[in-house]
Structures are given as C-alpha cells and as structure tokens.
Amino acid sequence: MRILEEMKPGNQTTVTHFLLWGFGLHGKMKLLFSIVISVMFLATMIGNSLIVGITAIDSALHTPMYYFLKNLALTEICYSLSIVPKMLLILLGERKIISFTACALQLSCAILFVTCECFLLGVMAYDHCHPLHYGTMMNRDLCFKMAVGSWLSGIPVALVFPIWLFTLPFCGRNRVDHFFCDVSPVLNLVCADTALFELLIFMATVMIVMIPFSLIIISYLLIIHAVLQIPSAVGQRQAFSTCAAHLVVVTFFYSTTGIIHLRPKSSLSSNMKKMVSLSYTVVTPMINPFIYSLRNQKVKQSLRECINKRLLRKQMIFSLSSS
C-alpha cells in the first residue's frame, strides 16, 4: 500500500490514508455478516428514531425520564452513523481505504458520543426505577443543563486526544487492524513513545467510564433498598425485573467500553478487541430502545395512539377525496 504514502526528504514517509482491515471475512461469511450488521443497524435507526419522535410529539412523555431517553436515543443514532455505514462499505466493497482526516474525524465522533452516553446513563440512573421519586426532584431547567452538560463533556476529550494522536509519527505504517478508527488500533501504528498518551487516556477513561458507573451502582443499591420496602411481592418482582434489565445493559456497555479503552495496548488479540468493540458499537445501540423505552407501557400506548391518529387521518382524507 505504498500508494497511500507520500515521500519526504531523507527517505521518510508520512501516512496520508489508512487501510481499515475490518474482519477479514470472505465469500458467504462476509455476505452473511454484512446482512446481520445491516439488519442491526436498521433496527438501531428505527428504534431510536421512534423514541426521539414519540417523546418529542407526545406531551404526556415530556417528563425528565423521557427527556433523557430522547437524548440517549439521539446519541445512539449519531454514534451508529459515525461508525456502521463505513464498516458496511468495508465489508461489502474491496476499497478499504479511509483518509487520514476522515479517520481522525471518526475517532473524534466515537469519543464524543461514547463520553456523552456514559454521562447520560449516569444522569439517568435515578430515573430508571420510581421508588426514589426522582421526577419530583427535577425541573425543566435542570434537565436541560444536565443534558447539555453530558453532550459538552465529551468535546475536550474528543478534540485533545485525536489531535494529539494524529500528530504522532506513523513512519509509513497505515494498516488499521480494526473495523473503525479507534484509539487502540491506531495507537499500535505509532512509532514513538506513547507512555504519556496511554497514562492520560487511562485517567480520562476512568473519569468517563468508572465514575458514572460507580454512581449508577450506588443508585441501584438505594433503589434495591427502596424496592424491598414494597409490601407486595408482585410489585417487588416487577421493580426488580425492570432494574435488572437496565443494570445488565448498563454493565455490558461500561465493561466493554472500559476493557478496550482503559488499556489501549492490552494483550487482548485483535479479533477479541473487534468483537468487544462490536458489542458496544452495534449491539448496545440496538437493544437500548427496547430495554429503556419500547417495553414501557406508556411509550407503547403513545405509539399506538399516534398510529391510530395517522390511520384515522388517512381514512378521512380518502373519504373526502372519494366523495
């Protein structure tokens, strides 16, 4: 792939493009994997778009919980769009090239949206189960500030680390053994001392991943204590069922994100890193709408009402046009 490099004086080279290696699949396996990813991506877009749309339209859902769920769904849409379409192009086509600038931009977007999701999940922790009366503590102004804070929190990290990483020397190496431009595979191409970079990104990851996750665990311990005060065994089971589903998804997201980013140059094989990354870039954005919203009776009722209104409107238009 020397065509991807420019010669500089002194027989040194500088990388102008990267080769995204992807999963290295061939034939029927590549086609099958592409179909699976495409279906999951479509489900992610539809599910999260429904959440954004229904929570914006229905005034009954204009509460703190659904306000943050709308922001979470919007984050998932942006995150998936920044990674999956390029991954599908790599899977389906022979051209695996991504420009230096596009690679840096993709990494910045990934960091921005992952950071935003981490903080949004932390903010939402008190809103997953009702025994703590979270809704009574929040107002519209505070919700807005917390949502904006979650979105803005990722900007410094999304700017500093990619800019720093892509100013380091690559010495002509340009094969990224991954399906998108993540910190770990790009860092492996750097031919310079990266100890300081790894230390600082470790510290940033601890703040972004571990602190919100610790707050979520504490909040769930309080929720469990509150649920145990419910006299009805049926009520306890329902509350525990909801909390357990939320906690499993949250733990899955934070653990997979932490495994990859706490130690960018860990001893994990490249295939293992790809599978772990696939879980939080494709799987989690797909299941989040179902875990947090689409199983909720209030959301399902709102969706049914919107569909019925649209069908009624179409029938009225048809009746008027036919008469």
Short mmCIF file of C-alpha atoms in Angstrom, two decimals:
data_model
loop_
_atom_site.label_atom_id
_atom_site.label_comp_id
_atom_site.label_asym_id
_atom_site.label_seq_id
_atom_site.Cartn_x
_atom_site.Cartn_y
_atom_site.Cartn_z
CA MET A 1 0.00 0.00 0.00
CA ARG A 2 2.86 2.36 -0.70
CA ILE A 3 0.49 4.37 -2.92
CA LEU A 4 -1.05 5.59 0.32
CA GLU A 5 2.14 7.29 1.46
CA GLU A 6 3.97 10.42 0.37
CA MET A 7 7.72 10.56 0.27
CA LYS A 8 9.52 13.19 2.32
CA PRO A 9 13.17 14.23 2.22
CA GLY A 10 15.53 11.85 3.96
CA ASN A 11 13.67 8.72 2.85
CA GLN A 12 10.96 9.29 5.49
CA THR A 13 7.32 8.72 4.76
CA THR A 14 4.14 10.20 6.11
CA VAL A 15 0.78 8.44 6.13
CA THR A 16 -1.96 10.17 4.13
CA HIS A 17 -4.50 7.32 4.21
CA PHE A 18 -5.24 4.29 6.34
CA LEU A 19 -6.26 0.78 5.37
CA LEU A 20 -9.14 -0.41 7.56
CA TRP A 21 -8.69 -4.16 7.70
CA GLY A 22 -12.13 -4.94 9.15
CA PHE A 23 -12.89 -8.58 9.99
CA GLY A 24 -11.01 -10.25 7.14
CA LEU A 25 -14.05 -12.30 6.10
CA HIS A 26 -14.57 -13.77 2.63
CA GLY A 27 -17.33 -15.25 0.49
CA LYS A 28 -20.57 -16.32 2.12
CA MET A 29 -19.38 -15.46 5.64
CA LYS A 30 -18.72 -11.87 4.59
CA LEU A 31 -22.16 -11.61 2.96
CA LEU A 32 -23.93 -13.14 5.96
CA PHE A 33 -22.08 -10.91 8.41
CA SER A 34 -22.92 -7.84 6.29
CA ILE A 35 -26.62 -8.76 6.30
CA VAL A 36 -26.62 -9.22 10.08
CA ILE A 37 -24.89 -5.87 10.67
CA SER A 38 -27.25 -4.15 8.20
CA VAL A 39 -30.34 -5.53 9.97
CA MET A 40 -28.98 -4.48 13.37
CA PHE A 41 -28.14 -1.02 12.05
CA LEU A 42 -31.64 -0.65 10.59
CA ALA A 43 -33.18 -1.75 13.91
CA THR A 44 -30.97 0.79 15.72
CA MET A 45 -32.07 3.63 13.45
CA ILE A 46 -35.78 2.74 13.58
CA GLY A 47 -35.90 2.04 17.32
CA ASN A 48 -34.01 5.16 18.40
CA SER A 49 -35.79 7.38 15.85
CA LEU A 50 -39.13 6.21 17.25
CA ILE A 51 -38.01 7.19 20.74
CA VAL A 52 -36.86 10.63 19.61
CA GLY A 53 -40.05 11.20 17.61
CA ILE A 54 -42.60 9.95 20.14
CA THR A 55 -41.02 11.72 23.13
CA ALA A 56 -40.95 14.98 21.16
CA ILE A 57 -44.55 14.72 19.89
CA ASP A 58 -46.48 13.35 22.88
CA SER A 59 -46.85 15.89 25.68
CA ALA A 60 -47.55 13.05 28.13
CA LEU A 61 -43.91 11.99 27.69
CA HIS A 62 -42.49 15.44 28.45
CA THR A 63 -41.03 14.29 31.76
CA PRO A 64 -37.40 14.12 32.99
CA MET A 65 -37.12 10.38 32.33
CA TYR A 66 -38.24 10.58 28.70
CA TYR A 67 -36.30 13.77 28.14
CA PHE A 68 -33.07 11.95 28.95
CA LEU A 69 -34.17 8.86 27.00
CA LYS A 70 -34.65 11.10 23.96
CA ASN A 71 -31.12 12.43 24.36
CA LEU A 72 -29.77 8.90 24.80
CA ALA A 73 -31.54 7.74 21.63
CA LEU A 74 -30.16 10.73 19.72
CA THR A 75 -26.67 9.86 20.95
CA GLU A 76 -27.07 6.26 19.74
CA ILE A 77 -28.20 7.46 16.31
CA CYS A 78 -25.20 9.77 15.92
CA TYR A 79 -22.78 7.13 17.24
CA SER A 80 -24.05 4.43 14.90
CA LEU A 81 -23.98 6.77 11.89
CA SER A 82 -20.35 7.67 12.60
CA ILE A 83 -19.20 4.02 12.51
CA VAL A 84 -21.56 1.47 10.92
CA PRO A 85 -22.02 2.88 7.37
CA LYS A 86 -18.24 2.94 6.81
CA MET A 87 -17.95 -0.54 8.31
CA LEU A 88 -20.56 -1.84 5.85
CA LEU A 89 -18.72 -0.22 2.94
CA ILE A 90 -15.55 -2.02 4.03
CA LEU A 91 -17.42 -5.32 4.38
CA LEU A 92 -19.24 -5.11 1.05
CA GLY A 93 -16.59 -3.43 -1.08
CA GLU A 94 -13.00 -4.05 -1.94
CA ARG A 95 -11.91 -0.47 -1.19
CA LYS A 96 -10.91 -0.42 2.49
CA ILE A 97 -9.23 2.99 2.42
CA ILE A 98 -10.07 5.84 4.78
CA SER A 99 -8.32 9.19 4.57
CA PHE A 100 -6.14 10.49 7.40
CA THR A 101 -8.63 13.31 8.10
CA ALA A 102 -11.69 11.03 7.95
CA CYS A 103 -10.02 8.59 10.34
CA ALA A 104 -9.30 11.38 12.84
CA LEU A 105 -12.86 12.69 12.48
CA GLN A 106 -14.35 9.24 13.02
CA LEU A 107 -12.30 8.76 16.19
CA SER A 108 -13.35 12.20 17.47
CA CYS A 109 -17.04 11.40 16.89
CA ALA A 110 -16.71 8.00 18.57
CA ILE A 111 -15.08 9.54 21.66
CA LEU A 112 -17.63 12.38 21.77
CA PHE A 113 -20.72 10.16 21.60
CA VAL A 114 -19.37 7.43 23.93
CA THR A 115 -18.49 10.08 26.53
CA CYS A 116 -21.92 11.66 26.15
CA GLU A 117 -23.63 8.29 26.58
CA CYS A 118 -21.58 7.47 29.68
CA PHE A 119 -22.64 10.68 31.40
CA LEU A 120 -26.25 10.45 30.21
CA LEU A 121 -26.54 6.95 31.69
CA GLY A 122 -25.12 8.31 34.92
CA VAL A 123 -27.64 11.15 34.95
CA MET A 124 -30.48 8.73 34.18
CA ALA A 125 -29.55 6.29 36.93
CA TYR A 126 -32.05 7.71 39.41
CA ASP A 127 -34.79 7.69 36.80
CA HIS A 128 -34.82 4.01 35.89
CA CYS A 129 -37.00 2.94 38.81
CA HIS A 130 -39.63 5.07 40.53
CA PRO A 131 -39.22 4.32 44.25
CA LEU A 132 -36.73 7.16 44.72
CA HIS A 133 -39.23 9.75 43.39
CA TYR A 134 -36.62 11.09 41.00
CA GLY A 135 -39.18 13.02 38.95
CA THR A 136 -40.14 15.27 41.85
CA MET A 137 -36.53 16.42 42.25
CA MET A 138 -36.10 17.58 38.65
CA ASN A 139 -37.34 20.59 36.72
CA ARG A 140 -37.08 21.51 33.04
CA ASP A 141 -34.18 23.91 33.52
CA LEU A 142 -32.11 21.39 35.49
CA CYS A 143 -32.85 18.64 32.95
CA PHE A 144 -31.71 20.90 30.13
CA LYS A 145 -28.48 21.83 31.92
CA MET A 146 -27.66 18.21 32.73
CA ALA A 147 -28.34 17.08 29.14
CA VAL A 148 -26.23 19.89 27.67
CA GLY A 149 -23.50 19.13 30.20
CA SER A 150 -23.49 15.48 29.09
CA TRP A 151 -23.15 16.49 25.43
CA LEU A 152 -20.45 19.09 26.09
CA SER A 153 -18.47 16.85 28.43
CA GLY A 154 -17.07 14.86 25.52
CA ILE A 155 -15.84 17.82 23.46
CA PRO A 156 -12.49 18.40 25.24
CA VAL A 157 -11.62 14.68 25.15
CA ALA A 158 -12.83 14.33 21.54
CA LEU A 159 -10.57 17.20 20.48
CA VAL A 160 -7.43 16.75 22.58
CA PHE A 161 -6.71 13.04 22.20
CA PRO A 162 -7.37 12.63 18.45
CA ILE A 163 -5.38 15.76 17.63
CA TRP A 164 -2.53 14.56 19.82
CA LEU A 165 -2.67 11.01 18.44
CA PHE A 166 -2.72 12.04 14.78
CA THR A 167 0.24 14.41 15.20
CA LEU A 168 2.43 11.50 16.35
CA PRO A 169 4.72 9.84 13.74
CA PHE A 170 3.38 6.73 11.97
CA CYS A 171 6.54 6.07 9.89
CA GLY A 172 4.59 4.83 6.87
CA ARG A 173 2.56 2.16 8.69
CA ASN A 174 -1.09 2.51 7.71
CA ARG A 175 -2.92 -0.82 8.21
CA VAL A 176 -5.52 -0.35 10.98
CA ASP A 177 -6.43 -3.84 12.21
CA HIS A 178 -9.99 -2.89 13.11
CA PHE A 179 -13.35 -2.03 11.53
CA PHE A 180 -13.16 1.66 12.50
CA CYS A 181 -10.56 4.17 13.66
CA ASP A 182 -10.43 3.52 17.39
CA VAL A 183 -7.67 4.62 19.78
CA SER A 184 -6.11 1.19 20.32
CA PRO A 185 -5.55 0.05 16.68
CA VAL A 186 -4.35 3.50 15.57
CA LEU A 187 -2.02 3.80 18.57
CA ASN A 188 -0.42 0.48 17.58
CA LEU A 189 0.81 2.13 14.36
CA VAL A 190 2.66 4.95 16.13
CA CYS A 191 6.44 4.62 16.09
CA ALA A 192 7.16 6.85 19.11
CA ASP A 193 6.98 6.70 22.90
CA THR A 194 3.28 6.72 23.81
CA ALA A 195 3.59 6.17 27.58
CA LEU A 196 2.30 9.65 28.48
CA PHE A 197 -0.56 9.38 25.99
CA GLU A 198 -1.59 5.99 27.43
CA LEU A 199 -1.41 7.29 31.00
CA LEU A 200 -3.59 10.32 30.27
CA ILE A 201 -6.13 8.36 28.26
CA PHE A 202 -6.30 5.86 31.11
CA MET A 203 -7.06 8.69 33.53
CA ALA A 204 -9.67 10.15 31.17
CA THR A 205 -11.31 6.74 30.73
CA VAL A 206 -11.50 6.23 34.50
CA MET A 207 -13.29 9.57 34.84
CA ILE A 208 -15.62 8.97 31.88
CA VAL A 209 -16.43 5.30 32.47
CA MET A 210 -15.75 4.34 36.06
CA ILE A 211 -17.11 7.39 37.90
CA PRO A 212 -20.59 7.37 36.24
CA PHE A 213 -20.73 3.58 36.54
CA SER A 214 -19.89 3.78 40.26
CA LEU A 215 -22.67 6.35 40.74
CA ILE A 216 -25.08 4.04 38.90
CA ILE A 217 -24.18 1.11 41.15
CA ILE A 218 -24.71 3.26 44.26
CA SER A 219 -28.08 4.48 42.96
CA TYR A 220 -29.19 0.91 42.23
CA LEU A 221 -28.26 -0.17 45.75
CA LEU A 222 -30.52 2.62 47.02
CA ILE A 223 -33.23 1.53 44.58
CA ILE A 224 -32.98 -2.10 45.74
CA HIS A 225 -33.33 -0.94 49.33
CA ALA A 226 -36.42 1.08 48.35
CA VAL A 227 -37.93 -1.84 46.39
CA LEU A 228 -37.53 -4.13 49.40
CA GLN A 229 -39.85 -1.77 51.29
CA ILE A 230 -42.70 -2.53 48.85
CA PRO A 231 -45.16 -4.79 50.70
CA SER A 232 -46.40 -6.57 47.58
CA ALA A 233 -44.27 -9.48 46.33
CA VAL A 234 -45.63 -8.91 42.79
CA GLY A 235 -44.60 -5.25 42.95
CA GLN A 236 -41.14 -6.24 44.10
CA ARG A 237 -40.74 -8.71 41.23
CA GLN A 238 -41.85 -6.12 38.65
CA ALA A 239 -39.48 -3.48 40.02
CA PHE A 240 -36.56 -5.92 40.22
CA SER A 241 -37.28 -7.12 36.68
CA THR A 242 -37.09 -3.57 35.31
CA CYS A 243 -34.00 -2.66 37.32
CA ALA A 244 -32.22 -5.91 36.43
CA ALA A 245 -32.71 -5.34 32.68
CA HIS A 246 -31.39 -1.79 32.96
CA LEU A 247 -28.44 -2.84 35.12
CA VAL A 248 -27.42 -5.66 32.76
CA VAL A 249 -27.35 -3.31 29.75
CA VAL A 250 -25.50 -0.59 31.66
CA THR A 251 -22.92 -3.07 32.98
CA PHE A 252 -22.49 -4.55 29.50
CA PHE A 253 -21.87 -1.11 27.97
CA TYR A 254 -19.47 0.19 30.64
CA SER A 255 -17.50 -3.05 30.95
CA THR A 256 -16.92 -3.48 27.21
CA THR A 257 -16.01 0.18 26.80
CA GLY A 258 -13.64 0.02 29.76
CA ILE A 259 -11.95 -3.20 28.59
CA ILE A 260 -10.95 -1.56 25.31
CA HIS A 261 -10.02 1.94 26.48
CA LEU A 262 -8.54 1.51 29.94
CA ARG A 263 -5.54 -0.24 28.37
CA PRO A 264 -5.23 0.72 24.67
CA LYS A 265 -2.19 -1.55 24.21
CA SER A 266 -3.53 -4.50 26.17
CA SER A 267 -2.61 -8.13 25.45
CA LEU A 268 -6.06 -8.92 24.01
CA SER A 269 -5.93 -10.32 20.48
CA SER A 270 -7.10 -8.08 17.66
CA ASN A 271 -10.08 -10.37 16.94
CA MET A 272 -11.15 -10.24 20.60
CA LYS A 273 -10.90 -6.43 20.59
CA LYS A 274 -13.05 -6.31 17.44
CA MET A 275 -15.75 -8.48 19.00
CA VAL A 276 -15.77 -6.44 22.22
CA SER A 277 -15.92 -3.20 20.20
CA LEU A 278 -18.73 -4.64 18.09
CA SER A 279 -20.78 -5.19 21.24
CA TYR A 280 -20.84 -1.51 22.25
CA THR A 281 -20.85 -0.01 18.74
CA VAL A 282 -23.59 -2.17 17.19
CA VAL A 283 -25.33 -4.37 19.78
CA THR A 284 -25.89 -1.88 22.62
CA PRO A 285 -27.33 0.91 20.42
CA MET A 286 -29.79 -1.64 19.00
CA ILE A 287 -31.06 -3.04 22.32
CA ASN A 288 -31.16 0.23 24.29
CA PRO A 289 -34.52 1.41 22.82
CA PHE A 290 -36.15 -1.90 23.74
CA ILE A 291 -34.69 -2.05 27.25
CA TYR A 292 -35.31 1.58 28.20
CA SER A 293 -38.40 2.60 26.23
CA LEU A 294 -40.21 0.28 23.83
CA ARG A 295 -41.10 -2.21 26.61
CA ASN A 296 -42.60 0.65 28.62
CA GLN A 297 -46.42 0.59 28.66
CA LYS A 298 -46.63 4.39 28.48
CA VAL A 299 -44.44 4.51 25.36
CA LYS A 300 -46.31 1.62 23.71
CA GLN A 301 -49.63 3.33 24.39
CA SER A 302 -48.31 6.59 22.95
CA LEU A 303 -47.09 4.78 19.82
CA ARG A 304 -50.48 3.10 19.36
CA GLU A 305 -52.28 6.43 19.71
CA CYS A 306 -50.01 8.08 17.14
CA ILE A 307 -50.51 5.20 14.69
CA ASN A 308 -54.29 5.27 15.20
CA LYS A 309 -54.38 9.04 14.63
CA ARG A 310 -52.41 8.68 11.39
CA LEU A 311 -54.67 5.87 10.17
CA LEU A 312 -57.78 7.89 11.04
CA ARG A 313 -56.37 10.93 9.23
CA LYS A 314 -55.67 8.85 6.13
CA GLN A 315 -59.20 7.41 6.20
CA MET A 316 -60.68 10.90 6.46
CA ILE A 317 -58.58 12.14 3.54
CA PHE A 318 -59.56 9.08 1.50
CA SER A 319 -63.25 9.59 2.34
CA LEU A 320 -63.13 13.27 1.38
CA SER A 321 -61.31 12.57 -1.88
CA SER A 322 -63.71 9.76 -2.85
CA SER A 323 -66.78 11.88 -2.09
#
